[in-house]
Amino acid sequence: MKGKIIKSISGVFYIESEGRVYEAKQFGSFKKQKIKPLVGDIANFVEKDGSCLIESIVDRKNVLIRPNVANVDNLLIVMTISTPSINLLLLDKFLVMAEYNKIRPIIIINKKDIKLDEMIYNMYKNIGYDVFETSIYDDESIHKVLDKIKNETSVLSGPSGVGKSSIMNYLNKNKLIKTQEISMKLNKGKQTTRSVQLYSIDDMTNIIDTPGFTSLEIDFLESEDELKNYYREFNKYKSKCRFSSCLHINEPDCEIKKQIEEENISSIRYKNYLLMYEEIKAKRRY
């Protein structure tokens, strides 16, 4: 039999196949291959002695490390401008991860009824990213996102407290996900989703909900020199740099730095580029 893994807990995998959900574990010989089944995987499995065993995983289109999922088309990056305050470094790391994995990133600025910073909205929109303002109190705003991801598999990601679970509650008529309020004392969201799970919004549209987190490692890049390739706004100008290998840091006649001075490239994004560059460099050394 063949089906899609929609959830995993402590070595037990829940596989949806032909309208049923099966509980399965890894087959012994398959387990030795050190391939960990992930939510989003298409699994070949068999029923044996009253239980189901996964024999193999169909070749994946892509794999994300965090959140650890497979075969996704879109990375829905949910942020809020305030409560909790937006973390632009984390957002830019998500974008680099999406570009690296050839997954379409979609930025969702949630709770637009609280506050919206037009500068941040326009900064990413002008680069060419899809940016949506959403609120669960505004049906149209949610449906605009749904129209964008229809007939595809998307994964929700972002820090705790930004409203991912509320968005899933809105989309999921069964209200399967419990929501909690922001902790005012710490100004941080309480994590409500504790496992990765795939939900079918309709017959062809799937969304994977994931736990919130406040940091993201970018060690999927082997060298800090690769980072420049995943900044979209650099592509327009990099051919004008004096050196084709320009890293846009200390090199003379760097067109990227010139465009930053002329405010055609965001200085905020560039500062995050430098932070990520040094982070990758330090990890490679140590």
CSV table of N, CA and C in Angstrom, one decimal, residues 75-197:
chain,number,residue,atom,x,y,z
A,75,LEU,N,6.6,27.7,1.6
A,75,LEU,CA,6.9,27.9,3.0
A,75,LEU,C,6.2,29.2,3.4
A,76,LEU,N,5.2,29.0,4.2
A,76,LEU,CA,4.4,30.1,4.7
A,76,LEU,C,5.1,30.6,6.0
A,77,ILE,N,5.7,31.8,5.9
A,77,ILE,CA,6.4,32.4,7.0
A,77,ILE,C,5.5,33.4,7.7
A,78,VAL,N,5.1,33.0,8.9
A,78,VAL,CA,4.1,33.8,9.6
A,78,VAL,C,4.9,34.7,10.6
A,79,MET,N,4.6,36.0,10.6
A,79,MET,CA,5.2,37.0,11.5
A,79,MET,C,4.2,38.0,11.9
A,80,THR,N,4.5,38.7,13.0
A,80,THR,CA,3.7,39.8,13.4
A,80,THR,C,4.6,41.0,13.6
A,81,ILE,N,4.1,42.2,13.3
A,81,ILE,CA,4.9,43.4,13.5
A,81,ILE,C,5.2,43.6,15.0
A,82,SER,N,4.1,43.4,15.8
A,82,SER,CA,4.2,43.5,17.2
A,82,SER,C,3.5,42.4,17.9
A,83,THR,N,3.8,42.2,19.2
A,83,THR,CA,3.1,41.2,20.0
A,83,THR,C,3.1,39.8,19.4
A,84,PRO,N,4.2,39.1,19.2
A,84,PRO,CA,5.5,39.5,19.5
A,84,PRO,C,6.1,40.3,18.4
A,85,SER,N,7.2,41.1,18.7
A,85,SER,CA,7.8,41.9,17.7
A,85,SER,C,8.5,41.1,16.6
A,86,ILE,N,8.4,41.7,15.4
A,86,ILE,CA,9.0,40.9,14.3
A,86,ILE,C,10.5,40.7,14.4
A,87,ASN,N,10.9,39.5,14.1
A,87,ASN,CA,12.3,39.2,14.1
A,87,ASN,C,12.8,39.1,12.6
A,88,LEU,N,13.4,40.2,12.1
A,88,LEU,CA,13.7,40.2,10.7
A,88,LEU,C,14.9,39.3,10.4
A,89,LEU,N,15.8,39.1,11.3
A,89,LEU,CA,16.9,38.2,11.0
A,89,LEU,C,16.3,36.8,10.8
A,90,LEU,N,15.4,36.3,11.7
A,90,LEU,CA,14.8,35.0,11.5
A,90,LEU,C,14.0,35.0,10.2
A,91,LEU,N,13.3,36.0,9.9
A,91,LEU,CA,12.6,36.0,8.6
A,91,LEU,C,13.5,35.9,7.4
A,92,ASP,N,14.7,36.6,7.5
A,92,ASP,CA,15.6,36.5,6.3
A,92,ASP,C,16.3,35.1,6.3
A,93,LYS,N,16.4,34.5,7.4
A,93,LYS,CA,17.0,33.1,7.4
A,93,LYS,C,16.0,32.1,6.8
A,94,PHE,N,14.7,32.3,7.1
A,94,PHE,CA,13.6,31.5,6.5
A,94,PHE,C,13.7,31.7,4.9
A,95,LEU,N,13.8,32.9,4.5
A,95,LEU,CA,13.9,33.2,3.1
A,95,LEU,C,15.1,32.5,2.4
A,96,VAL,N,16.2,32.6,3.0
A,96,VAL,CA,17.4,31.9,2.5
A,96,VAL,C,17.2,30.4,2.4
A,97,MET,N,16.6,29.8,3.5
A,97,MET,CA,16.3,28.4,3.5
A,97,MET,C,15.3,28.0,2.3
A,98,ALA,N,14.3,28.9,2.1
A,98,ALA,CA,13.4,28.6,1.0
A,98,ALA,C,14.1,28.7,-0.3
A,99,GLU,N,14.9,29.7,-0.5
A,99,GLU,CA,15.6,29.9,-1.8
A,99,GLU,C,16.5,28.7,-2.1
A,100,TYR,N,17.2,28.3,-1.0
A,100,TYR,CA,18.2,27.2,-1.1
A,100,TYR,C,17.4,25.9,-1.5
A,101,ASN,N,16.3,25.7,-1.0
A,101,ASN,CA,15.5,24.4,-1.3
A,101,ASN,C,14.6,24.6,-2.5
A,102,LYS,N,14.6,25.7,-3.2
A,102,LYS,CA,13.7,26.0,-4.3
A,102,LYS,C,12.3,25.8,-4.0
A,103,ILE,N,11.9,26.3,-2.8
A,103,ILE,CA,10.5,26.3,-2.3
A,103,ILE,C,10.0,27.8,-2.3
A,104,ARG,N,8.8,28.0,-2.8
A,104,ARG,CA,8.3,29.4,-2.8
A,104,ARG,C,8.0,29.9,-1.4
A,105,PRO,N,8.7,31.0,-1.0
A,105,PRO,CA,8.3,31.5,0.3
A,105,PRO,C,7.2,32.5,0.2
A,106,ILE,N,6.3,32.5,1.1
A,106,ILE,CA,5.2,33.4,1.2
A,106,ILE,C,5.2,34.0,2.6
A,107,ILE,N,5.3,35.3,2.7
A,107,ILE,CA,5.4,36.0,4.0
A,107,ILE,C,4.0,36.4,4.4
A,108,ILE,N,3.6,36.0,5.6
A,108,ILE,CA,2.3,36.4,6.1
A,108,ILE,C,2.5,37.3,7.3
A,109,ILE,N,2.1,38.5,7.2
A,109,ILE,CA,2.1,39.4,8.4
A,109,ILE,C,0.7,39.3,9.0
A,110,ASN,N,0.6,38.6,10.1
A,110,ASN,CA,-0.6,38.3,10.8
A,110,ASN,C,-1.0,39.4,11.8
A,111,LYS,N,-2.2,39.3,12.3
A,111,LYS,CA,-2.8,40.3,13.2
A,111,LYS,C,-2.7,41.7,12.7
A,112,LYS,N,-3.1,41.9,11.5
A,112,LYS,CA,-2.9,43.2,10.9
A,112,LYS,C,-3.8,44.3,11.6
A,113,ASP,N,-4.8,43.8,12.4
A,113,ASP,CA,-5.6,44.7,13.1
A,113,ASP,C,-4.9,45.3,14.3
A,114,ILE,N,-3.7,44.8,14.6
A,114,ILE,CA,-2.9,45.3,15.7
A,114,ILE,C,-2.1,46.5,15.2
A,115,LYS,N,-1.2,46.2,14.2
A,115,LYS,CA,-0.3,47.2,13.7
A,115,LYS,C,0.3,46.7,12.4
A,116,LEU,N,0.6,47.6,11.5
A,116,LEU,CA,1.3,47.2,10.3
A,116,LEU,C,2.3,48.3,10.0
A,117,ASP,N,3.5,47.8,9.8
A,117,ASP,CA,4.6,48.7,9.5
A,117,ASP,C,4.8,48.7,7.9
A,118,GLU,N,4.4,49.7,7.2
A,118,GLU,CA,4.5,49.7,5.8
A,118,GLU,C,5.9,49.6,5.3
A,119,MET,N,6.9,50.1,6.0
A,119,MET,CA,8.3,50.0,5.6
A,119,MET,C,8.7,48.5,5.4
A,120,ILE,N,8.3,47.7,6.4
A,120,ILE,CA,8.7,46.3,6.3
A,120,ILE,C,7.9,45.6,5.2
A,121,TYR,N,6.6,45.9,5.1
A,121,TYR,CA,5.8,45.3,4.1
A,121,TYR,C,6.3,45.6,2.7
A,122,ASN,N,6.7,46.8,2.5
A,122,ASN,CA,7.1,47.2,1.1
A,122,ASN,C,8.5,46.7,0.9
A,123,MET,N,9.4,46.6,1.9
A,123,MET,CA,10.7,46.1,1.7
A,123,MET,C,10.8,44.8,1.1
A,124,TYR,N,9.9,43.9,1.5
A,124,TYR,CA,9.9,42.5,1.0
A,124,TYR,C,9.1,42.4,-0.3
A,125,LYS,N,8.0,43.2,-0.4
A,125,LYS,CA,7.2,43.2,-1.6
A,125,LYS,C,8.1,43.7,-2.8
A,126,ASN,N,8.9,44.7,-2.6
A,126,ASN,CA,9.7,45.3,-3.6
A,126,ASN,C,10.8,44.3,-4.1
A,127,ILE,N,11.2,43.4,-3.2
A,127,ILE,CA,12.2,42.4,-3.6
A,127,ILE,C,11.6,41.4,-4.6
A,128,GLY,N,10.3,41.2,-4.5
A,128,GLY,CA,9.6,40.3,-5.3
A,128,GLY,C,8.9,39.1,-4.6
A,129,TYR,N,8.9,39.2,-3.2
A,129,TYR,CA,8.3,38.2,-2.4
A,129,TYR,C,6.8,38.4,-2.3
A,130,ASP,N,6.0,37.4,-2.2
A,130,ASP,CA,4.6,37.5,-1.9
A,130,ASP,C,4.4,37.8,-0.5
A,131,VAL,N,3.7,38.9,-0.2
A,131,VAL,CA,3.5,39.3,1.2
A,131,VAL,C,2.0,39.6,1.4
A,132,PHE,N,1.5,38.9,2.4
A,132,PHE,CA,0.1,39.0,2.7
A,132,PHE,C,-0.1,39.6,4.1
A,133,GLU,N,-1.1,40.5,4.3
A,133,GLU,CA,-1.5,40.9,5.6
A,133,GLU,C,-2.8,40.1,5.9
A,134,THR,N,-2.8,39.4,7.1
A,134,THR,CA,-3.9,38.6,7.4
A,134,THR,C,-4.5,38.9,8.8
A,135,SER,N,-5.7,38.5,9.0
A,135,SER,CA,-6.3,38.6,10.3
A,135,SER,C,-7.5,37.6,10.3
A,136,ILE,N,-7.7,36.9,11.4
A,136,ILE,CA,-8.8,35.9,11.4
A,136,ILE,C,-10.1,36.6,11.5
A,137,TYR,N,-10.1,37.9,11.7
A,137,TYR,CA,-11.3,38.7,11.7
A,137,TYR,C,-11.6,39.3,10.3
A,138,ASP,N,-10.8,38.9,9.3
A,138,ASP,CA,-11.0,39.4,8.0
A,138,ASP,C,-10.9,38.2,7.0
A,139,ASP,N,-12.1,37.7,6.7
A,139,ASP,CA,-12.2,36.5,5.8
A,139,ASP,C,-11.4,36.7,4.5
A,140,GLU,N,-11.5,37.9,3.9
A,140,GLU,CA,-10.9,38.1,2.6
A,140,GLU,C,-9.4,37.9,2.7
A,141,SER,N,-8.8,38.4,3.8
A,141,SER,CA,-7.3,38.3,3.9
A,141,SER,C,-6.8,36.9,3.9
A,142,ILE,N,-7.6,36.0,4.6
A,142,ILE,CA,-7.2,34.6,4.7
A,142,ILE,C,-7.4,33.9,3.3
A,143,HIS,N,-8.5,34.2,2.6
A,143,HIS,CA,-8.8,33.6,1.4
A,143,HIS,C,-7.8,34.0,0.3
A,144,LYS,N,-7.2,35.2,0.4
A,144,LYS,CA,-6.2,35.6,-0.6
A,144,LYS,C,-5.0,34.6,-0.5
A,145,VAL,N,-4.6,34.2,0.7
A,145,VAL,CA,-3.6,33.3,0.9
A,145,VAL,C,-4.0,31.9,0.4
A,146,LEU,N,-5.2,31.5,0.7
A,146,LEU,CA,-5.7,30.2,0.2
A,146,LEU,C,-5.6,30.1,-1.3
A,147,ASP,N,-6.0,31.2,-2.0
A,147,ASP,CA,-6.0,31.2,-3.4
A,147,ASP,C,-4.6,31.0,-4.0
A,148,LYS,N,-3.6,31.6,-3.3
A,148,LYS,CA,-2.2,31.5,-3.7
A,148,LYS,C,-1.7,30.1,-3.6
A,149,ILE,N,-2.2,29.3,-2.6
A,149,ILE,CA,-1.6,28.0,-2.3
A,149,ILE,C,-2.5,26.8,-2.7
A,150,LYS,N,-3.5,27.1,-3.4
A,150,LYS,CA,-4.5,26.1,-3.8
A,150,LYS,C,-3.9,25.0,-4.6
A,151,ASN,N,-4.3,23.8,-4.3
A,151,ASN,CA,-3.8,22.6,-5.0
A,151,ASN,C,-2.3,22.3,-4.7
A,152,GLU,N,-1.8,22.8,-3.7
A,152,GLU,CA,-0.3,22.6,-3.3
A,152,GLU,C,-0.2,22.3,-1.9
A,153,THR,N,1.0,21.8,-1.5
A,153,THR,CA,1.3,21.5,-0.1
A,153,THR,C,2.2,22.6,0.5
A,154,SER,N,1.7,23.2,1.6
A,154,SER,CA,2.5,24.3,2.2
A,154,SER,C,2.8,24.0,3.6
A,155,VAL,N,3.8,24.6,4.2
A,155,VAL,CA,4.2,24.3,5.6
A,155,VAL,C,4.2,25.7,6.3
A,156,LEU,N,3.5,25.7,7.4
A,156,LEU,CA,3.4,27.0,8.2
A,156,LEU,C,4.6,27.0,9.1
A,157,SER,N,5.3,28.1,9.2
A,157,SER,CA,6.5,28.3,10.1
A,157,SER,C,6.5,29.7,10.6
A,158,GLY,N,7.3,29.8,11.7
A,158,GLY,CA,7.4,31.1,12.4
A,158,GLY,C,7.5,31.0,13.9
A,159,PRO,N,7.7,32.0,14.6
A,159,PRO,CA,7.9,32.0,16.0
A,159,PRO,C,6.6,31.7,16.7
A,160,SER,N,6.6,31.3,18.0
A,160,SER,CA,5.4,31.1,18.8
A,160,SER,C,4.7,32.4,19.0
A,161,GLY,N,3.4,32.3,19.0
A,161,GLY,CA,2.6,33.5,19.3
A,161,GLY,C,2.2,34.4,18.2
A,162,VAL,N,2.6,34.0,17.0
A,162,VAL,CA,2.3,34.9,15.8
A,162,VAL,C,0.9,34.6,15.2
A,163,GLY,N,0.3,33.5,15.7
A,163,GLY,CA,-1.0,33.2,15.2
A,163,GLY,C,-1.2,32.1,14.2
A,164,LYS,N,-0.1,31.2,14.2
A,164,LYS,CA,-0.2,30.1,13.2
A,164,LYS,C,-1.4,29.2,13.6
A,165,SER,N,-1.5,28.9,14.8
A,165,SER,CA,-2.6,28.0,15.3
A,165,SER,C,-4.0,28.6,15.0
A,166,SER,N,-4.1,29.9,15.2
A,166,SER,CA,-5.3,30.6,15.0
A,166,SER,C,-5.7,30.5,13.5
A,167,ILE,N,-4.7,30.7,12.6
A,167,ILE,CA,-4.9,30.6,11.2
A,167,ILE,C,-5.4,29.2,10.8
A,168,MET,N,-4.7,28.2,11.4
A,168,MET,CA,-5.1,26.8,11.2
A,168,MET,C,-6.5,26.5,11.7
A,169,ASN,N,-6.9,27.1,12.9
A,169,ASN,CA,-8.2,26.9,13.4
A,169,ASN,C,-9.3,27.5,12.4
A,170,TYR,N,-8.9,28.6,11.9
A,170,TYR,CA,-9.8,29.3,10.9
A,170,TYR,C,-10.0,28.4,9.7
A,171,LEU,N,-8.9,27.8,9.2
A,171,LEU,CA,-9.0,27.0,8.0
A,171,LEU,C,-9.6,25.7,8.3
A,172,ASN,N,-9.5,25.2,9.5
A,172,ASN,CA,-9.9,23.8,9.8
A,172,ASN,C,-11.2,23.9,10.6
A,173,LYS,N,-12.3,23.5,9.9
A,173,LYS,CA,-13.6,23.7,10.4
A,173,LYS,C,-13.8,22.9,11.7
A,174,ASN,N,-13.0,21.9,11.9
A,174,ASN,CA,-13.2,21.0,13.1
A,174,ASN,C,-12.6,21.6,14.3
A,175,LYS,N,-11.9,22.7,14.2
A,175,LYS,CA,-11.2,23.4,15.3
A,175,LYS,C,-10.3,22.4,16.1
A,176,LEU,N,-9.4,21.8,15.4
A,176,LEU,CA,-8.6,20.8,16.1
A,176,LEU,C,-7.5,21.3,16.9
A,177,ILE,N,-7.1,22.6,16.7
A,177,ILE,CA,-5.9,23.1,17.4
A,177,ILE,C,-6.3,24.1,18.5
A,178,LYS,N,-5.8,23.9,19.6
A,178,LYS,CA,-6.1,24.7,20.8
A,178,LYS,C,-5.2,26.0,20.7
A,179,THR,N,-5.8,27.2,20.9
A,179,THR,CA,-5.0,28.4,20.8
A,179,THR,C,-4.9,29.0,22.2
A,180,GLN,N,-3.9,29.8,22.4
A,180,GLN,CA,-3.6,30.4,23.7
A,180,GLN,C,-3.3,31.9,23.5
A,181,GLU,N,-3.4,32.7,24.5
A,181,GLU,CA,-3.1,34.1,24.4
A,181,GLU,C,-1.6,34.3,24.6
A,182,ILE,N,-1.2,35.5,24.2
A,182,ILE,CA,0.2,35.9,24.4
A,182,ILE,C,0.5,36.0,25.8
A,183,SER,N,1.7,35.6,26.3
A,183,SER,CA,2.1,35.8,27.6
A,183,SER,C,2.5,37.3,27.8
A,184,MET,N,1.7,38.1,28.4
A,184,MET,CA,2.0,39.5,28.5
A,184,MET,C,3.3,39.8,29.3
A,185,LYS,N,3.5,38.9,30.3
A,185,LYS,CA,4.7,39.1,31.1
A,185,LYS,C,6.0,39.1,30.4
A,186,LEU,N,6.1,38.1,29.5
A,186,LEU,CA,7.3,37.8,28.8
A,186,LEU,C,7.3,38.4,27.4
A,187,ASN,N,6.1,38.8,26.9
A,187,ASN,CA,5.9,39.3,25.6
A,187,ASN,C,6.3,38.3,24.5
A,188,LYS,N,6.1,37.0,24.9
A,188,LYS,CA,6.3,35.9,24.0
A,188,LYS,C,5.1,35.1,23.9
A,189,GLY,N,5.0,34.4,22.7
A,189,GLY,CA,3.8,33.5,22.5
A,189,GLY,C,4.0,32.2,23.2
A,190,LYS,N,3.0,31.6,23.8
A,190,LYS,CA,3.0,30.3,24.3
A,190,LYS,C,2.9,29.3,23.2
A,191,GLN,N,3.8,28.3,23.1
A,191,GLN,CA,3.7,27.4,22.0
A,191,GLN,C,2.5,26.4,22.2
A,192,THR,N,1.7,26.3,21.2
A,192,THR,CA,0.5,25.5,21.3
A,192,THR,C,0.6,24.3,20.4
A,193,THR,N,1.3,24.3,19.3
A,193,THR,CA,1.5,23.2,18.5
A,193,THR,C,2.7,22.4,18.9
A,194,ARG,N,2.6,21.1,19.3
A,194,ARG,CA,3.8,20.4,19.8
A,194,ARG,C,4.2,19.3,18.9
A,195,SER,N,3.6,19.1,17.7
A,195,SER,CA,4.0,18.1,16.8
A,195,SER,C,3.7,18.6,15.4
A,196,VAL,N,4.4,18.1,14.4
A,196,VAL,CA,4.2,18.4,13.0
A,196,VAL,C,3.0,17.6,12.5
A,197,GLN,N,2.1,18.3,11.9
A,197,GLN,CA,0.9,17.5,11.4
A,197,GLN,C,0.4,18.1,10.1
